[in-house]
Tab-separated table of C-alpha atoms in Angstrom:
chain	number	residue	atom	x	y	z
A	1315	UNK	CA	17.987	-16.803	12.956
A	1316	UNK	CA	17.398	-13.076	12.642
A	1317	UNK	CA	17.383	-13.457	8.691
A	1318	UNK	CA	14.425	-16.282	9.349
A	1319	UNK	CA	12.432	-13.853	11.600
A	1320	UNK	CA	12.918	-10.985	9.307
A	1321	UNK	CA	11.267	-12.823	6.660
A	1322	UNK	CA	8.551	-14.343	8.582
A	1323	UNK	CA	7.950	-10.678	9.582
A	1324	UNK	CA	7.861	-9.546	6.485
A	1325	UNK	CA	5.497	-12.241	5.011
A	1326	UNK	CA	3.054	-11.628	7.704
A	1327	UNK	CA	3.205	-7.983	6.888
A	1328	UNK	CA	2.405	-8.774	3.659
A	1329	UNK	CA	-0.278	-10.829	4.717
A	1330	UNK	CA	-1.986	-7.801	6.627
A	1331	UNK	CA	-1.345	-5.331	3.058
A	1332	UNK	CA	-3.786	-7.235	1.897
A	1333	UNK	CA	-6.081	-6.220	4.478
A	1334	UNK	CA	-5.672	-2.773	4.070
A	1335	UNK	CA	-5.745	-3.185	0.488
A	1336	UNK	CA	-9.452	-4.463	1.345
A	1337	UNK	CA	-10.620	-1.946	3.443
A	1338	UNK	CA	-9.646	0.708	1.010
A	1339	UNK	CA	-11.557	-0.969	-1.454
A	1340	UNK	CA	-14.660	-0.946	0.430
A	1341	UNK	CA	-14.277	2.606	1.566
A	1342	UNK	CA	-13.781	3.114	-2.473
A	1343	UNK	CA	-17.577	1.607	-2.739
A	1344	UNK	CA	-18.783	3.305	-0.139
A	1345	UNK	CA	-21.480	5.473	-1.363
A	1346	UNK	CA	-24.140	8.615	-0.242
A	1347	UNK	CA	-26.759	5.997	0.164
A	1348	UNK	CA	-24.068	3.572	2.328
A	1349	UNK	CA	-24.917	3.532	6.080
A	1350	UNK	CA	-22.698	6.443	8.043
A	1351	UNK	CA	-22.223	3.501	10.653
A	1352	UNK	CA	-21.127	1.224	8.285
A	1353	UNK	CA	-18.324	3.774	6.533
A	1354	UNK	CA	-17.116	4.713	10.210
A	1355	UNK	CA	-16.765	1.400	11.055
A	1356	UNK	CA	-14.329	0.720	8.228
A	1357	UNK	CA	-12.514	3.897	8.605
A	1358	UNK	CA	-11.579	2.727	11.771
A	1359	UNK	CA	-10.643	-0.166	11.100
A	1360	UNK	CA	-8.806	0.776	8.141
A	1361	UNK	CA	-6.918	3.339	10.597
A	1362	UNK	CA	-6.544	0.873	13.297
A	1363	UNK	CA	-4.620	-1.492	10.633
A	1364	UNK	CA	-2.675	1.570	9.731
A	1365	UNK	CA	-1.395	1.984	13.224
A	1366	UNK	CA	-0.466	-1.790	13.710
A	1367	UNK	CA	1.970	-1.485	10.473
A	1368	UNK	CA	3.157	1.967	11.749
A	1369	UNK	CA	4.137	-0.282	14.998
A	1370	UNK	CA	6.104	-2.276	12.546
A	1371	UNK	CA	8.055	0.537	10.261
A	1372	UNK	CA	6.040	0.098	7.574
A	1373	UNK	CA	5.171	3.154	5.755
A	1374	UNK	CA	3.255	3.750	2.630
A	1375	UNK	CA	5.499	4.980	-0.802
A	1376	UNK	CA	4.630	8.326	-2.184
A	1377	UNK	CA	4.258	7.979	-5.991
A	1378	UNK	CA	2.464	10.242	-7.959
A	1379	UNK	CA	4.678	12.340	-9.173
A	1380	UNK	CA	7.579	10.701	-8.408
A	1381	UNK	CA	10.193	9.313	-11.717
A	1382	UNK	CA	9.459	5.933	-11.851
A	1383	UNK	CA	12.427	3.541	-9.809
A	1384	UNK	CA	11.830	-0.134	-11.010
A	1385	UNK	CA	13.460	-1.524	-7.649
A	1386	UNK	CA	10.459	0.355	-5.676
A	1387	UNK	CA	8.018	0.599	-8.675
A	1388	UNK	CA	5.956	-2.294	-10.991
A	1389	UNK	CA	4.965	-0.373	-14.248
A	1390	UNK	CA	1.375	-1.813	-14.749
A	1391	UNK	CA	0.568	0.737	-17.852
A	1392	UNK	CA	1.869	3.640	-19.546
A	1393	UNK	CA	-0.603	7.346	-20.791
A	1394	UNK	CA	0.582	10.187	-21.821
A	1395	UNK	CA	1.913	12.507	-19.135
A	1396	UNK	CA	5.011	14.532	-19.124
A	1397	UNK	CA	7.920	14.335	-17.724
A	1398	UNK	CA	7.998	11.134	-19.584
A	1399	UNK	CA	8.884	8.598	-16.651
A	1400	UNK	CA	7.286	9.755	-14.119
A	1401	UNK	CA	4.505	8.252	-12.338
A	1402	UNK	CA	1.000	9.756	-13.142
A	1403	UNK	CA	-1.342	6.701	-11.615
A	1404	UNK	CA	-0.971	4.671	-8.817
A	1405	UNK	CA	-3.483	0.999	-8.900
A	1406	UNK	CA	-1.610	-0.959	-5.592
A	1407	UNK	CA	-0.009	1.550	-3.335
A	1408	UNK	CA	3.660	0.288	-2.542
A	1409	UNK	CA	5.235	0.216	1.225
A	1410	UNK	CA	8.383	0.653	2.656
A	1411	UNK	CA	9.645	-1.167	5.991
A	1412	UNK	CA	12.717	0.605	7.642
A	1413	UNK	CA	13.552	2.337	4.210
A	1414	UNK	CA	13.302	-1.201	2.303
A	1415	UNK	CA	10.654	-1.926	-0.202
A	1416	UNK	CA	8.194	-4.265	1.537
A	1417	UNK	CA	5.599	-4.260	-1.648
A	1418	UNK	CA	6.403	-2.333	-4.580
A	1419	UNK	CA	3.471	0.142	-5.979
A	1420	UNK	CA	2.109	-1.009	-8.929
A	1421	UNK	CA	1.799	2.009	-10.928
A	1422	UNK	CA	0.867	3.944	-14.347
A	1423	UNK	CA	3.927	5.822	-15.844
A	1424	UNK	CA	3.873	8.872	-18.478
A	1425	UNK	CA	5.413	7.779	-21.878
């Protein structure tokens, strides 16, 4: 039974990534000429969504920077960068829930 509700958990988690993943995107297209309202409006929201994962464990993976773990990382493209194997661009953020990988972060690795 706890197995079950861990994965439920997790899938709805999941669910609300994508979300966030949305509301960074339109804070990404957010321009001079956009509304202040309007960009307010979606920071909060985006910070509000924050919280509600926080309330869950879930944490966002630091990864630029980092050497490149294939059980927390999904290599998505390689530039050159040195060290070689270590992570230089990040295009999906990865998150953690109670120190287990939740979504790995699709990333760009030095070669």
């Amino acid at each position: 039974v706890n197995r079950l509700r861990r994965e439920e958990r997790k899938t709805l988690l999941l669910d609300w990534l994508e979300i966030v993943d949305n509301l960074e995107r339109a804070l990404e297209h957010t321009t001079d000429t956009t509304d202040e309202r309007l960009r307010e409006g979606i920071q909060a929201l985006h910070r509000q969504a924050m919280s509600i994962l926080a309330r869950y464990g879930v944490s966002r993976m630091k990864t630029i920077g980092e050497r490149f773990d294939p059980f927390r990382h999904e290599a998505v493209g390689q530039a050159e960068g040195s060290p070689s194997g270590t992570i230089v661009g990040e295009m999906l953020p990865g998150y953690e829930i109670e120190g287990e990988v939740l979504r790995p972060a699709r990333v760009i690795v030095a070669r």
